[in-house]
Amino acid sequence: MAVEVLVLRESAAGERRVAATPETVKKLLAAGAQVRVEAGAGLDAGITDQAYLDAGAQLAGADARAQADVVLCVQSPPAEAIAGLKQGAALIGQLQPQADQARAQALQARGLRVFPLERLPRTTRAQAMDVLSSQAGMAGYKSVLIAAQLAPRFFPMLTTAAGTIRPSKVLIVGAGVAGLQAIATARRLGAQVEGFDVRPETREQIESLGGKFLDLGVSAAGEGGYARQLTEEERAEQQRRLAEHIRGVDVIVCTAAVPGRPAPKIVTAAMVAGMKPGSVIVDLAAETGGNCELTRPGETVEQGGVTVAGPLDLASMGAVHASEMFARNVYNFVALFLKDGALSFDWDDELLAKTAWPEAPVVKAAEAGAA
Ligand code: NAD
């Protein structure tokens, strides 16, 4: 019996992406799987059912969820849908199991092999599977476009018959994957761009994109290449210098995050009050509470002439390319355990073992041989 792979139609509000494309369907077929796709799964990402059929997939019937050995999704299906999946099936996506108690229980009750891709170790080998990076790239890009749209000004310098327009000053807070893409995008739009981060290595990265590194005198490199939480003194110093600087900035795009914690609050209400009317803040960290005190997730508010946007689902706004990248990430992960038409989980492979939730099976040797 061939391994059955099912591509889910997403059900979360605002989700437009899909976890497989015709390109990755072909690769899954070449790896010996049968692929079924739920009707309409790709429509919001510009992929028709016919395009999947042309790639060799079949449309999923009513029994597909109960039969699939491997289920691909972007976000986790709800608890009720999880209960309808086959016992022991592998579920792959940005599942955030801990974010919802009922979902976590359903996943465990069903005995699924759960692979939340956000748990993937960020090693060189894992880069081709790294959904956090691929989706952050789209989010960073869109956040700057939203800022440009909201700002009552040009981003580039213009020399016109009506005189010279000075370029907008854009500050990117946090220079991880999303922040660096935001810097590159704002530069392409012609703005004067500055960025800062607490990881010292970002200076070179910001400068290589044509941005200026804003030195706030705080360095807080943590484990695994991530930032650590700042101490109270460090935070106070960062705040003091930033408050001064922000007065001259037209646009702020916030992207700072610390894994497993709410977004650090960096831009205070008092700092916003010190900004010029007509300034804009786009807070990409809104999903985890926001870097700005005034951010309201999913809303755009105005205070003292400053617009503060907290857009959600930024990656979904670019669903075509975000899905293309997400689907390749997912395929590359599936290829770790789908070989020659059979499933084989090598729990000695840290990419599988560390991604598995709540943890990889302990009987490693037996598992690797039996599956
Ligand atoms: P992230 O989304 O967790 O954080 C975004 C940025 O916010 C980070 O650069 C962080 O340093 C910064 N930040 C946190 N607190 C801050 C504060 N108080 N003030 C200013 N900035 C603050 O991070 P990310 O974008 O997912 O990635 C972070 C790191 O992981 C980078 O070094 C990146 O190169 C690395 N990475 C490695 C791989 C890989 O090798 N596979 C893949 C992706 C990312």
CSV table of N, CA, C and O in Angstrom, one decimal, residues 33 49 95 104 114 141 165-166 168 179 188 191-192 198 201 231 247 249 252 259 263 274 303 319 329 335 342 360:
chain,number,residue,atom,x,y,z
A,33,ALA,N,4.9,8.4,-2.9
A,33,ALA,CA,3.6,8.6,-2.2
A,33,ALA,C,2.4,8.8,-3.2
A,33,ALA,O,2.7,9.1,-4.3
A,49,ASP,N,-7.7,23.6,-8.3
A,49,ASP,CA,-7.7,22.1,-8.1
A,49,ASP,C,-7.1,21.4,-9.3
A,49,ASP,O,-6.4,20.4,-9.2
A,95,LEU,N,2.3,24.1,13.9
A,95,LEU,CA,1.1,23.5,14.6
A,95,LEU,C,0.9,24.2,16.0
A,95,LEU,O,-0.2,24.2,16.5
A,104,ALA,N,-3.9,20.5,21.9
A,104,ALA,CA,-2.8,19.6,22.4
A,104,ALA,C,-3.3,18.3,22.9
A,104,ALA,O,-2.7,17.2,22.6
A,114,VAL,N,3.5,14.1,15.7
A,114,VAL,CA,3.3,15.6,15.6
A,114,VAL,C,4.6,16.3,15.3
A,114,VAL,O,5.5,16.2,16.1
A,141,TYR,N,8.8,42.0,4.4
A,141,TYR,CA,8.5,42.7,3.2
A,141,TYR,C,7.2,43.4,3.2
A,141,TYR,O,7.1,44.6,3.0
A,165,ILE,N,12.2,66.8,-2.4
A,165,ILE,CA,11.5,66.1,-1.3
A,165,ILE,C,12.6,65.3,-0.6
A,165,ILE,O,13.3,64.5,-1.2
A,166,ARG,N,12.7,65.5,0.8
A,166,ARG,CA,13.7,64.7,1.4
A,166,ARG,C,13.2,63.2,1.7
A,166,ARG,O,12.0,63.0,1.8
A,168,SER,N,12.3,59.6,3.4
A,168,SER,CA,11.7,59.3,4.7
A,168,SER,C,12.8,58.6,5.5
A,168,SER,O,13.7,57.9,5.0
A,179,GLY,N,13.3,41.5,10.0
A,179,GLY,CA,13.9,42.8,10.1
A,179,GLY,C,14.8,43.1,8.9
A,179,GLY,O,14.8,44.2,8.3
A,188,ARG,N,15.0,49.6,-1.0
A,188,ARG,CA,14.6,49.5,-2.4
A,188,ARG,C,13.6,50.6,-2.7
A,188,ARG,O,13.5,51.1,-3.8
A,191,ALA,N,14.1,54.8,0.9
A,191,ALA,CA,14.2,55.5,2.2
A,191,ALA,C,15.6,55.5,2.8
A,191,ALA,O,16.5,54.7,2.4
A,192,GLN,N,15.8,56.4,3.8
A,192,GLN,CA,17.0,56.4,4.6
A,192,GLN,C,16.8,55.4,5.7
A,192,GLN,O,15.9,55.6,6.5
A,198,VAL,N,19.8,43.7,19.4
A,198,VAL,CA,20.7,43.5,20.5
A,198,VAL,C,21.8,42.5,20.2
A,198,VAL,O,22.7,42.3,21.0
A,201,GLU,N,26.2,40.9,16.0
A,201,GLU,CA,26.5,40.5,14.6
A,201,GLU,C,25.6,41.1,13.6
A,201,GLU,O,25.9,41.1,12.4
A,231,THR,N,18.3,42.7,30.8
A,231,THR,CA,18.1,43.0,32.2
A,231,THR,C,17.4,44.3,32.3
A,231,THR,O,17.3,45.1,31.3
A,247,ARG,N,12.6,60.8,17.9
A,247,ARG,CA,12.0,62.1,17.6
A,247,ARG,C,12.2,62.5,16.1
A,247,ARG,O,11.3,63.1,15.6
A,249,VAL,N,12.5,60.3,13.6
A,249,VAL,CA,12.2,59.2,12.6
A,249,VAL,C,10.8,59.4,12.1
A,249,VAL,O,9.9,59.8,12.8
A,252,ILE,N,8.6,53.7,11.8
A,252,ILE,CA,9.2,52.6,12.6
A,252,ILE,C,8.6,51.3,12.2
A,252,ILE,O,7.3,51.2,12.2
A,259,PRO,N,12.4,34.1,21.5
A,259,PRO,CA,11.7,32.9,21.4
A,259,PRO,C,11.0,32.5,22.7
A,259,PRO,O,11.6,32.5,23.8
A,263,ALA,N,6.5,39.4,22.9
A,263,ALA,CA,7.5,40.4,22.3
A,263,ALA,C,8.0,41.4,23.3
A,263,ALA,O,7.2,41.9,24.1
A,274,GLY,N,6.4,61.5,21.7
A,274,GLY,CA,7.5,62.4,21.3
A,274,GLY,C,7.7,62.4,19.8
A,274,GLY,O,8.6,63.2,19.3
A,303,GLN,N,-2.7,58.0,17.5
A,303,GLN,CA,-2.6,58.7,18.8
A,303,GLN,C,-1.7,59.9,18.6
A,303,GLN,O,-0.6,59.7,18.2
A,319,ALA,N,0.3,35.3,-0.1
A,319,ALA,CA,0.1,33.8,0.0
A,319,ALA,C,0.7,33.0,-1.2
A,319,ALA,O,1.1,31.9,-1.0
A,329,ASN,N,9.6,24.0,2.1
A,329,ASN,CA,10.1,23.6,3.4
A,329,ASN,C,9.5,22.3,3.9
A,329,ASN,O,10.2,21.5,4.4
A,335,ALA,N,10.8,14.7,3.3
A,335,ALA,CA,11.8,13.8,2.6
A,335,ALA,C,12.8,13.2,3.6
A,335,ALA,O,13.5,12.2,3.3
A,342,ALA,N,8.0,4.5,1.3
A,342,ALA,CA,7.8,4.0,2.7
A,342,ALA,C,8.2,5.0,3.7
A,342,ALA,O,9.0,5.9,3.4
A,360,ALA,N,10.3,12.9,20.9
A,360,ALA,CA,10.5,11.8,20.0
A,360,ALA,C,10.3,10.5,20.8
A,360,ALA,O,10.6,10.5,22.0
